[in-house]
Amino acid sequence: MAYRKFIMATAAVFTGFAGAAAAADTATVAFLMPDQASTRYEQHDFPGFKAEMAKLCAGCTVIYQNANADASLQQQQFNSVIAQGAKVIVLDPVDSSAAAGLVAIAQSQDVKVIAYDRPIPAKPADFYVSFDNEGIGYAIAKSLVDTLKTAGVADGSGLLQINGSPTDAAAGLIRDGIHRGLKDSGYKTLAEYDTPEWAPPKAQEWAAGQITRFGADIKGVVAANDGTGGGAIAAFKAAGVKPVPPITGNDATIAALQLIISGDQYNTISKPSEIVAAAAAKVAFQLIKGETLEAKSKLYDTPSELFVPAVVTAQNIKAEIFDKKIQTAAEVCTGEYADGCKKLGIQ
């Protein structure tokens, strides 16, 4: 009788393991992105996440939603995917502060949350995956300072600083990195702006006002991403400023790469979103299976994996972007940019 009970108990254990494995192989995972101001989410992040999840768990269901910069809409989407049975939610928050409440809701229902790209400082998620945002801010600012020094721009000259959204904790990290990069540069910040929703038109409007205010005293612009940098470039062109002063960026969008090739933008950051998206998918699958996660670092008390990006200028754009097949000449070197590509040896 004792032997029979042992066999039955053992069978129950294995049945439990089999059930858990089956549940992992058919789990639902949600991928919630914050806005459409940047093209990266539809073109790179989600495709990268979906492709990696397909490799890891062909039977898993992946739900994708974009909140279009609306925190209330993102909360509705968050609640909806929980109702649809999501066991893991990868969340790039519209509002990092408001997202703390979403993490609390998920954890109360045994749903895991991976903070993605933008951290959630007030309530630790189960994991955080991103590029090193503070490092990005420092790198773009330091790169700009170096080129101004090389060009002989005098100490005491003025710069503009265009940050990202004030509700985005990652934007705050980038801002802090920029401050560190400019701190001992010898240059002064004439004015600084937090761009609502990272919206390029708002960055352009603000930059236009500063051009009217400071004119030729502006020797460079540290912009936190390609959208805000592109807005600043548009403002200088509309004001008839030639040449446009060096302007930074971040994300290596096709538009920004073209502006670098044409000489209108000084730098950007190459951070192939597929790398971070694939890492998030791996973490999601580990959480589905109930595995213990190993963190390489911690940020805001959250186990984290932070990737180191590369600064891209006209001098290394061929090596960093085209030789590494992040973008192709066919996609970037179109129309008016063809001659610039030839000069840089891209095609």
mmCIF file of C-alpha atoms in Angstrom:
data_model
loop_
_atom_site.group_PDB
_atom_site.id
_atom_site.type_symbol
_atom_site.label_atom_id
_atom_site.label_comp_id
_atom_site.label_asym_id
_atom_site.label_seq_id
_atom_site.Cartn_x
_atom_site.Cartn_y
_atom_site.Cartn_z
ATOM 1 C CA MET A 1 0.000 0.000 0.000
ATOM 2 C CA ALA A 2 2.828 2.358 0.894
ATOM 3 C CA TYR A 3 4.572 1.573 -2.412
ATOM 4 C CA ARG A 4 1.347 2.251 -4.311
ATOM 5 C CA LYS A 5 0.948 5.632 -2.577
ATOM 6 C CA PHE A 6 4.541 6.489 -3.479
ATOM 7 C CA ILE A 7 3.897 5.658 -7.127
ATOM 8 C CA MET A 8 0.719 7.743 -7.150
ATOM 9 C CA ALA A 9 2.471 10.695 -5.499
ATOM 10 C CA THR A 10 5.353 10.479 -7.946
ATOM 11 C CA ALA A 11 2.936 10.364 -10.859
ATOM 12 C CA ALA A 12 1.152 13.431 -9.500
ATOM 13 C CA VAL A 13 4.446 15.324 -9.297
ATOM 14 C CA PHE A 14 5.336 14.485 -12.882
ATOM 15 C CA THR A 15 1.811 15.357 -13.996
ATOM 16 C CA GLY A 16 2.249 18.736 -12.288
ATOM 17 C CA PHE A 17 5.579 19.303 -14.028
ATOM 18 C CA ALA A 18 4.051 18.334 -17.366
ATOM 19 C CA GLY A 19 1.131 20.697 -16.798
ATOM 20 C CA ALA A 20 3.473 23.563 -15.913
ATOM 21 C CA ALA A 21 5.593 22.897 -18.976
ATOM 22 C CA ALA A 22 2.529 22.819 -21.192
ATOM 23 C CA ALA A 23 1.315 26.084 -19.670
ATOM 24 C CA ALA A 24 4.699 27.706 -20.351
ATOM 25 C CA ASP A 25 4.636 26.569 -23.956
ATOM 26 C CA THR A 26 1.231 28.154 -24.578
ATOM 27 C CA ALA A 27 1.501 31.237 -22.370
ATOM 28 C CA THR A 28 0.379 34.732 -23.344
ATOM 29 C CA VAL A 29 2.912 37.569 -23.264
ATOM 30 C CA ALA A 30 2.136 41.266 -23.815
ATOM 31 C CA PHE A 31 4.447 43.869 -25.342
ATOM 32 C CA LEU A 32 3.187 47.378 -24.509
ATOM 33 C CA MET A 33 4.991 50.341 -26.103
ATOM 34 C CA PRO A 34 4.547 54.038 -25.263
ATOM 35 C CA ASP A 35 4.178 56.142 -28.403
ATOM 36 C CA GLN A 36 4.457 56.524 -32.157
ATOM 37 C CA ALA A 37 6.593 59.679 -32.169
ATOM 38 C CA SER A 38 9.525 57.368 -32.815
ATOM 39 C CA THR A 39 9.274 54.796 -35.604
ATOM 40 C CA ARG A 40 11.467 52.322 -33.705
ATOM 41 C CA TYR A 41 8.667 50.494 -31.875
ATOM 42 C CA GLU A 42 6.847 49.261 -34.969
ATOM 43 C CA GLN A 43 9.937 48.892 -37.149
ATOM 44 C CA HIS A 44 12.432 47.351 -34.716
ATOM 45 C CA ASP A 45 11.356 46.684 -31.110
ATOM 46 C CA PHE A 46 8.192 44.676 -31.671
ATOM 47 C CA PRO A 47 9.495 42.705 -34.681
ATOM 48 C CA GLY A 48 12.626 41.843 -32.683
ATOM 49 C CA PHE A 49 10.618 40.736 -29.654
ATOM 50 C CA LYS A 50 8.146 38.732 -31.709
ATOM 51 C CA ALA A 51 10.891 36.961 -33.649
ATOM 52 C CA GLU A 52 12.781 35.932 -30.503
ATOM 53 C CA MET A 53 9.605 34.770 -28.754
ATOM 54 C CA ALA A 54 8.799 32.623 -31.811
ATOM 55 C CA LYS A 55 12.199 30.932 -31.456
ATOM 56 C CA LEU A 56 11.813 30.367 -27.729
ATOM 57 C CA CYS A 57 8.138 29.514 -27.548
ATOM 58 C CA ALA A 58 6.381 28.831 -30.834
ATOM 59 C CA GLY A 59 3.101 28.111 -29.030
ATOM 60 C CA CYS A 60 3.081 31.330 -27.009
ATOM 61 C CA THR A 61 0.708 34.160 -27.878
ATOM 62 C CA VAL A 62 2.216 37.659 -28.170
ATOM 63 C CA ILE A 63 -0.075 40.685 -27.814
ATOM 64 C CA TYR A 64 1.212 44.044 -29.042
ATOM 65 C CA GLN A 65 -0.260 47.441 -28.121
ATOM 66 C CA ASN A 66 1.000 51.019 -28.543
ATOM 67 C CA ALA A 67 -0.419 53.708 -26.241
ATOM 68 C CA ASN A 68 0.266 56.640 -28.592
ATOM 69 C CA ALA A 69 1.636 58.771 -25.711
ATOM 70 C CA ASP A 70 -1.592 58.411 -23.699
ATOM 71 C CA ALA A 71 -1.018 57.152 -20.140
ATOM 72 C CA SER A 72 -4.739 56.489 -19.623
ATOM 73 C CA LEU A 73 -4.874 54.432 -22.796
ATOM 74 C CA GLN A 74 -1.825 52.463 -21.679
ATOM 75 C CA GLN A 75 -3.550 51.653 -18.383
ATOM 76 C CA GLN A 76 -6.573 50.365 -20.317
ATOM 77 C CA GLN A 77 -4.284 48.262 -22.508
ATOM 78 C CA PHE A 78 -2.475 46.940 -19.432
ATOM 79 C CA ASN A 79 -5.729 45.876 -17.762
ATOM 80 C CA SER A 80 -6.931 44.379 -21.032
ATOM 81 C CA VAL A 81 -3.927 42.114 -21.550
ATOM 82 C CA ILE A 82 -4.195 40.872 -17.954
ATOM 83 C CA ALA A 83 -7.850 40.033 -18.656
ATOM 84 C CA GLN A 84 -6.660 38.181 -21.776
ATOM 85 C CA GLY A 85 -4.443 35.991 -19.623
ATOM 86 C CA ALA A 86 -1.017 37.567 -20.047
ATOM 87 C CA LYS A 87 1.464 36.016 -17.619
ATOM 88 C CA VAL A 88 4.287 38.436 -18.461
ATOM 89 C CA ILE A 89 3.948 42.057 -19.571
ATOM 90 C CA VAL A 90 6.860 43.897 -21.182
ATOM 91 C CA LEU A 91 6.103 47.547 -20.432
ATOM 92 C CA ASP A 92 7.703 50.663 -21.896
ATOM 93 C CA PRO A 93 5.731 53.234 -19.891
ATOM 94 C CA VAL A 94 4.255 56.473 -21.176
ATOM 95 C CA ASP A 95 4.475 57.845 -17.640
ATOM 96 C CA SER A 96 7.125 56.228 -15.464
ATOM 97 C CA SER A 97 5.498 57.453 -12.231
ATOM 98 C CA ALA A 98 2.017 56.246 -13.152
ATOM 99 C CA ALA A 99 3.483 52.899 -14.216
ATOM 100 C CA ALA A 100 4.255 52.112 -10.563
ATOM 101 C CA GLY A 101 0.537 51.529 -10.063
ATOM 102 C CA LEU A 102 0.455 49.163 -13.035
ATOM 103 C CA VAL A 103 3.291 47.100 -11.579
ATOM 104 C CA ALA A 104 1.418 46.847 -8.267
ATOM 105 C CA ILE A 105 -1.743 45.680 -10.055
ATOM 106 C CA ALA A 106 0.169 43.029 -11.989
ATOM 107 C CA GLN A 107 2.093 41.706 -9.024
ATOM 108 C CA SER A 108 -1.111 41.407 -6.965
ATOM 109 C CA GLN A 109 -2.366 39.003 -9.672
ATOM 110 C CA ASP A 110 0.892 37.055 -10.026
ATOM 111 C CA VAL A 111 1.625 38.679 -13.406
ATOM 112 C CA LYS A 112 5.286 39.483 -14.041
ATOM 113 C CA VAL A 113 6.396 42.871 -15.409
ATOM 114 C CA ILE A 114 9.546 43.583 -17.389
ATOM 115 C CA ALA A 115 10.305 47.317 -17.531
ATOM 116 C CA TYR A 116 11.571 48.007 -21.035
ATOM 117 C CA ASP A 117 13.724 50.939 -22.186
ATOM 118 C CA ARG A 118 12.217 53.264 -19.572
ATOM 119 C CA PRO A 119 12.632 52.346 -15.901
ATOM 120 C CA ILE A 120 9.907 52.474 -13.244
ATOM 121 C CA PRO A 121 11.675 54.039 -10.241
ATOM 122 C CA ALA A 122 8.870 54.070 -7.653
ATOM 123 C CA LYS A 123 7.918 50.371 -7.829
ATOM 124 C CA PRO A 124 10.497 47.757 -8.807
ATOM 125 C CA ALA A 125 9.419 45.611 -11.724
ATOM 126 C CA ASP A 126 10.529 41.990 -11.911
ATOM 127 C CA PHE A 127 13.285 42.937 -14.357
ATOM 128 C CA TYR A 128 14.520 45.904 -16.403
ATOM 129 C CA VAL A 129 16.041 45.647 -19.895
ATOM 130 C CA SER A 130 17.460 48.666 -21.711
ATOM 131 C CA PHE A 131 20.424 50.392 -23.186
ATOM 132 C CA ASP A 132 22.387 52.457 -20.653
ATOM 133 C CA ASN A 133 20.401 55.691 -20.908
ATOM 134 C CA GLU A 134 22.610 57.757 -18.605
ATOM 135 C CA GLY A 135 25.571 56.550 -20.657
ATOM 136 C CA ILE A 136 23.800 57.606 -23.854
ATOM 137 C CA GLY A 137 23.342 61.157 -22.578
ATOM 138 C CA TYR A 138 26.973 61.378 -21.545
ATOM 139 C CA ALA A 139 28.209 59.934 -24.852
ATOM 140 C CA ILE A 140 26.299 62.291 -27.138
ATOM 141 C CA ALA A 141 27.246 65.350 -25.052
ATOM 142 C CA LYS A 142 30.912 64.354 -24.838
ATOM 143 C CA SER A 143 31.000 63.693 -28.579
ATOM 144 C CA LEU A 144 29.587 67.165 -29.265
ATOM 145 C CA VAL A 145 32.039 68.818 -26.877
ATOM 146 C CA ASP A 146 34.952 67.018 -28.539
ATOM 147 C CA THR A 147 33.999 68.189 -32.031
ATOM 148 C CA LEU A 148 33.491 71.779 -30.830
ATOM 149 C CA LYS A 149 36.924 71.723 -29.176
ATOM 150 C CA THR A 150 38.484 70.326 -32.358
ATOM 151 C CA ALA A 151 36.798 73.081 -34.367
ATOM 152 C CA GLY A 152 38.265 75.717 -32.036
ATOM 153 C CA VAL A 153 34.967 76.888 -30.541
ATOM 154 C CA ALA A 154 35.996 79.057 -27.588
ATOM 155 C CA ASP A 155 35.282 78.267 -23.960
ATOM 156 C CA GLY A 156 32.277 80.174 -22.684
ATOM 157 C CA SER A 157 30.347 79.609 -25.915
ATOM 158 C CA GLY A 158 26.691 78.683 -25.626
ATOM 159 C CA LEU A 159 24.722 75.476 -26.199
ATOM 160 C CA LEU A 160 21.071 74.486 -26.130
ATOM 161 C CA GLN A 161 19.897 71.302 -24.393
ATOM 162 C CA ILE A 162 16.724 69.564 -25.545
ATOM 163 C CA ASN A 163 15.640 66.731 -23.253
ATOM 164 C CA GLY A 164 12.947 64.117 -23.688
ATOM 165 C CA SER A 165 9.569 63.806 -22.031
ATOM 166 C CA PRO A 166 9.320 64.941 -18.399
ATOM 167 C CA THR A 167 7.174 61.861 -17.636
ATOM 168 C CA ASP A 168 9.813 59.440 -18.936
ATOM 169 C CA ALA A 169 12.364 58.260 -16.374
ATOM 170 C CA ALA A 170 14.724 57.204 -19.185
ATOM 171 C CA ALA A 171 14.654 60.778 -20.466
ATOM 172 C CA GLY A 172 15.701 61.863 -16.989
ATOM 173 C CA LEU A 173 18.660 59.481 -17.119
ATOM 174 C CA ILE A 174 19.678 60.791 -20.548
ATOM 175 C CA ARG A 175 19.370 64.351 -19.214
ATOM 176 C CA ASP A 176 21.599 63.499 -16.251
ATOM 177 C CA GLY A 177 24.166 62.002 -18.599
ATOM 178 C CA ILE A 178 24.142 65.137 -20.748
ATOM 179 C CA HIS A 179 24.684 67.276 -17.654
ATOM 180 C CA ARG A 180 27.678 65.137 -16.733
ATOM 181 C CA GLY A 181 29.062 65.372 -20.262
ATOM 182 C CA LEU A 182 28.796 69.169 -20.305
ATOM 183 C CA LYS A 183 29.801 69.828 -16.696
ATOM 184 C CA ASP A 184 33.526 70.472 -17.221
ATOM 185 C CA SER A 185 33.353 71.285 -20.931
ATOM 186 C CA GLY A 186 33.917 75.021 -20.579
ATOM 187 C CA TYR A 187 30.708 75.672 -22.517
ATOM 188 C CA LYS A 188 27.542 77.150 -20.996
ATOM 189 C CA THR A 189 23.971 75.985 -21.427
ATOM 190 C CA LEU A 190 21.961 78.937 -22.703
ATOM 191 C CA ALA A 191 18.600 77.230 -22.194
ATOM 192 C CA GLU A 192 17.205 73.764 -21.500
ATOM 193 C CA TYR A 193 13.846 72.228 -22.402
ATOM 194 C CA ASP A 194 11.930 69.069 -21.486
ATOM 195 C CA THR A 195 9.998 68.031 -24.605
ATOM 196 C CA PRO A 196 6.437 66.860 -23.837
ATOM 197 C CA GLU A 197 5.835 63.384 -25.282
ATOM 198 C CA TRP A 198 9.205 63.584 -27.095
ATOM 199 C CA ALA A 199 7.240 65.391 -29.831
ATOM 200 C CA PRO A 200 9.502 66.772 -32.615
ATOM 201 C CA PRO A 201 7.140 69.678 -33.445
ATOM 202 C CA LYS A 202 7.331 70.869 -29.833
ATOM 203 C CA ALA A 203 11.137 70.636 -29.891
ATOM 204 C CA GLN A 204 11.151 72.601 -33.153
ATOM 205 C CA GLU A 205 8.878 75.302 -31.739
ATOM 206 C CA TRP A 206 11.040 75.707 -28.652
ATOM 207 C CA ALA A 207 14.287 75.761 -30.661
ATOM 208 C CA ALA A 208 12.843 78.432 -32.970
ATOM 209 C CA GLY A 209 12.216 80.647 -29.962
ATOM 210 C CA GLN A 210 15.784 80.179 -28.720
ATOM 211 C CA ILE A 211 17.203 81.008 -32.163
ATOM 212 C CA THR A 212 15.301 84.285 -32.038
ATOM 213 C CA ARG A 213 16.562 84.865 -28.509
ATOM 214 C CA PHE A 214 20.230 83.881 -28.787
ATOM 215 C CA GLY A 215 20.987 83.884 -32.526
ATOM 216 C CA ALA A 216 24.626 83.281 -33.410
ATOM 217 C CA ASP A 217 25.526 82.646 -29.765
ATOM 218 C CA ILE A 218 24.223 79.090 -30.197
ATOM 219 C CA LYS A 219 27.236 76.966 -31.138
ATOM 220 C CA GLY A 220 25.658 73.540 -30.712
ATOM 221 C CA VAL A 221 22.586 71.646 -29.532
ATOM 222 C CA VAL A 222 22.496 68.538 -27.367
ATOM 223 C CA ALA A 223 19.207 66.855 -28.281
ATOM 224 C CA ALA A 224 18.194 63.677 -26.459
ATOM 225 C CA ASN A 225 16.969 61.748 -29.497
ATOM 226 C CA ASP A 226 16.711 61.947 -33.270
ATOM 227 C CA GLY A 227 13.170 63.301 -33.203
ATOM 228 C CA THR A 228 14.001 66.280 -30.995
ATOM 229 C CA GLY A 229 17.286 66.781 -32.856
ATOM 230 C CA GLY A 230 15.413 66.749 -36.151
ATOM 231 C CA GLY A 231 13.012 69.346 -34.779
ATOM 232 C CA ALA A 232 15.947 71.591 -33.865
ATOM 233 C CA ILE A 233 17.495 71.161 -37.315
ATOM 234 C CA ALA A 234 14.186 72.141 -38.927
ATOM 235 C CA ALA A 235 14.069 75.274 -36.759
ATOM 236 C CA PHE A 236 17.569 76.380 -37.786
ATOM 237 C CA LYS A 237 16.808 75.780 -41.458
ATOM 238 C CA ALA A 238 13.543 77.686 -41.225
ATOM 239 C CA ALA A 239 15.464 80.577 -39.672
ATOM 240 C CA GLY A 240 17.932 80.542 -42.569
ATOM 241 C CA VAL A 241 20.918 79.614 -40.380
ATOM 242 C CA LYS A 242 23.803 78.294 -42.501
ATOM 243 C CA PRO A 243 25.519 76.115 -41.625
ATOM 244 C CA VAL A 244 23.360 74.464 -38.997
ATOM 245 C CA PRO A 245 25.410 74.136 -35.780
ATOM 246 C CA PRO A 246 26.322 70.606 -34.630
ATOM 247 C CA ILE A 247 23.243 68.843 -33.263
ATOM 248 C CA THR A 248 23.129 65.479 -31.510
ATOM 249 C CA GLY A 249 20.597 62.667 -31.618
ATOM 250 C CA ASN A 250 19.895 59.141 -30.425
ATOM 251 C CA ASP A 251 18.218 56.059 -31.983
ATOM 252 C CA ALA A 252 19.880 55.967 -35.429
ATOM 253 C CA THR A 253 16.605 56.398 -37.297
ATOM 254 C CA ILE A 254 16.780 56.428 -41.077
ATOM 255 C CA ALA A 255 15.925 60.148 -41.105
ATOM 256 C CA ALA A 256 18.773 60.884 -38.686
ATOM 257 C CA LEU A 257 21.263 58.807 -40.661
ATOM 258 C CA GLN A 258 20.306 60.771 -43.763
ATOM 259 C CA LEU A 259 20.798 64.048 -41.882
ATOM 260 C CA ILE A 260 24.246 62.917 -40.769
ATOM 261 C CA ILE A 261 25.107 61.981 -44.335
ATOM 262 C CA SER A 262 23.953 65.408 -45.562
ATOM 263 C CA GLY A 263 25.919 67.148 -42.793
ATOM 264 C CA ASP A 264 22.895 68.588 -40.987
ATOM 265 C CA GLN A 265 23.096 66.373 -37.858
ATOM 266 C CA TYR A 266 26.347 65.710 -36.045
ATOM 267 C CA ASN A 267 25.759 62.409 -34.240
ATOM 268 C CA THR A 268 23.290 59.755 -33.161
ATOM 269 C CA ILE A 269 23.395 56.599 -31.082
ATOM 270 C CA SER A 270 23.344 53.165 -32.669
ATOM 271 C CA LYS A 271 21.351 50.950 -30.378
ATOM 272 C CA PRO A 272 19.709 48.240 -32.457
ATOM 273 C CA SER A 273 16.420 47.810 -30.646
ATOM 274 C CA GLU A 274 16.278 44.175 -31.728
ATOM 275 C CA ILE A 275 19.097 43.428 -29.246
ATOM 276 C CA VAL A 276 17.129 44.732 -26.267
ATOM 277 C CA ALA A 277 13.871 43.253 -27.577
ATOM 278 C CA ALA A 278 15.452 39.803 -27.888
ATOM 279 C CA ALA A 279 16.854 40.092 -24.361
ATOM 280 C CA ALA A 280 13.386 41.008 -23.071
ATOM 281 C CA ALA A 281 11.919 37.964 -24.818
ATOM 282 C CA LYS A 282 14.492 35.689 -23.159
ATOM 283 C CA VAL A 283 13.693 37.150 -19.742
ATOM 284 C CA ALA A 284 9.956 36.804 -20.418
ATOM 285 C CA PHE A 285 10.341 33.122 -21.255
ATOM 286 C CA GLN A 286 12.419 32.525 -18.132
ATOM 287 C CA LEU A 287 9.704 34.161 -16.036
ATOM 288 C CA ILE A 288 7.034 32.053 -17.735
ATOM 289 C CA LYS A 289 8.979 28.923 -16.795
ATOM 290 C CA GLY A 290 9.458 30.131 -13.238
ATOM 291 C CA GLU A 291 13.232 30.255 -13.486
ATOM 292 C CA THR A 292 15.435 32.369 -11.232
ATOM 293 C CA LEU A 293 16.828 35.354 -13.116
ATOM 294 C CA GLU A 294 20.469 36.362 -12.953
ATOM 295 C CA ALA A 295 20.959 40.145 -13.089
ATOM 296 C CA LYS A 296 24.164 41.756 -14.319
ATOM 297 C CA SER A 297 23.293 45.014 -12.548
ATOM 298 C CA LYS A 298 20.588 46.826 -10.600
ATOM 299 C CA LEU A 299 18.791 50.106 -11.245
ATOM 300 C CA TYR A 300 16.102 51.548 -8.965
ATOM 301 C CA ASP A 301 16.231 48.298 -6.953
ATOM 302 C CA THR A 302 15.284 46.366 -10.093
ATOM 303 C CA PRO A 303 17.418 43.525 -11.496
ATOM 304 C CA SER A 304 18.663 44.904 -14.802
ATOM 305 C CA GLU A 305 20.497 44.213 -18.015
ATOM 306 C CA LEU A 306 21.896 47.386 -19.600
ATOM 307 C CA PHE A 307 23.509 47.339 -23.032
ATOM 308 C CA VAL A 308 26.278 49.736 -24.109
ATOM 309 C CA PRO A 309 25.511 51.663 -27.338
ATOM 310 C CA ALA A 310 27.814 53.232 -29.935
ATOM 311 C CA VAL A 311 28.059 56.897 -30.974
ATOM 312 C CA VAL A 312 27.697 57.372 -34.732
ATOM 313 C CA THR A 313 29.059 60.327 -36.735
ATOM 314 C CA ALA A 314 29.870 60.793 -40.396
ATOM 315 C CA GLN A 315 33.347 59.424 -39.648
ATOM 316 C CA ASN A 316 32.151 55.974 -38.565
ATOM 317 C CA ILE A 317 28.644 55.703 -40.012
ATOM 318 C CA LYS A 318 29.752 53.220 -42.663
ATOM 319 C CA ALA A 319 31.428 50.907 -40.143
ATOM 320 C CA GLU A 320 28.769 51.136 -37.414
ATOM 321 C CA ILE A 321 25.601 51.145 -39.495
ATOM 322 C CA PHE A 322 26.179 49.735 -42.961
ATOM 323 C CA ASP A 323 29.032 47.274 -42.463
ATOM 324 C CA LYS A 324 27.126 45.842 -39.478
ATOM 325 C CA LYS A 325 23.985 45.628 -41.642
ATOM 326 C CA ILE A 326 21.873 47.643 -39.211
ATOM 327 C CA GLN A 327 20.586 49.561 -42.240
ATOM 328 C CA THR A 328 21.232 49.166 -45.958
ATOM 329 C CA ALA A 329 22.336 51.681 -48.561
ATOM 330 C CA ALA A 330 19.141 50.948 -50.470
ATOM 331 C CA GLU A 331 17.076 52.151 -47.485
ATOM 332 C CA VAL A 332 19.136 55.222 -46.614
ATOM 333 C CA CYS A 333 21.005 56.440 -49.694
ATOM 334 C CA THR A 334 17.973 57.579 -51.635
ATOM 335 C CA GLY A 335 17.407 60.698 -53.721
ATOM 336 C CA GLU A 336 19.348 63.709 -52.481
ATOM 337 C CA TYR A 337 21.424 61.563 -50.098
ATOM 338 C CA ALA A 338 23.009 59.407 -52.811
ATOM 339 C CA ASP A 339 25.936 61.752 -53.420
ATOM 340 C CA GLY A 340 26.679 62.046 -49.697
ATOM 341 C CA CYS A 341 26.703 58.265 -49.381
ATOM 342 C CA LYS A 342 29.203 58.012 -52.218
ATOM 343 C CA LYS A 343 31.491 60.566 -50.553
ATOM 344 C CA LEU A 344 31.435 58.533 -47.329
ATOM 345 C CA GLY A 345 32.119 55.274 -49.170
ATOM 346 C CA ILE A 346 28.727 53.808 -48.288
ATOM 347 C CA GLN A 347 27.910 52.986 -51.892
#
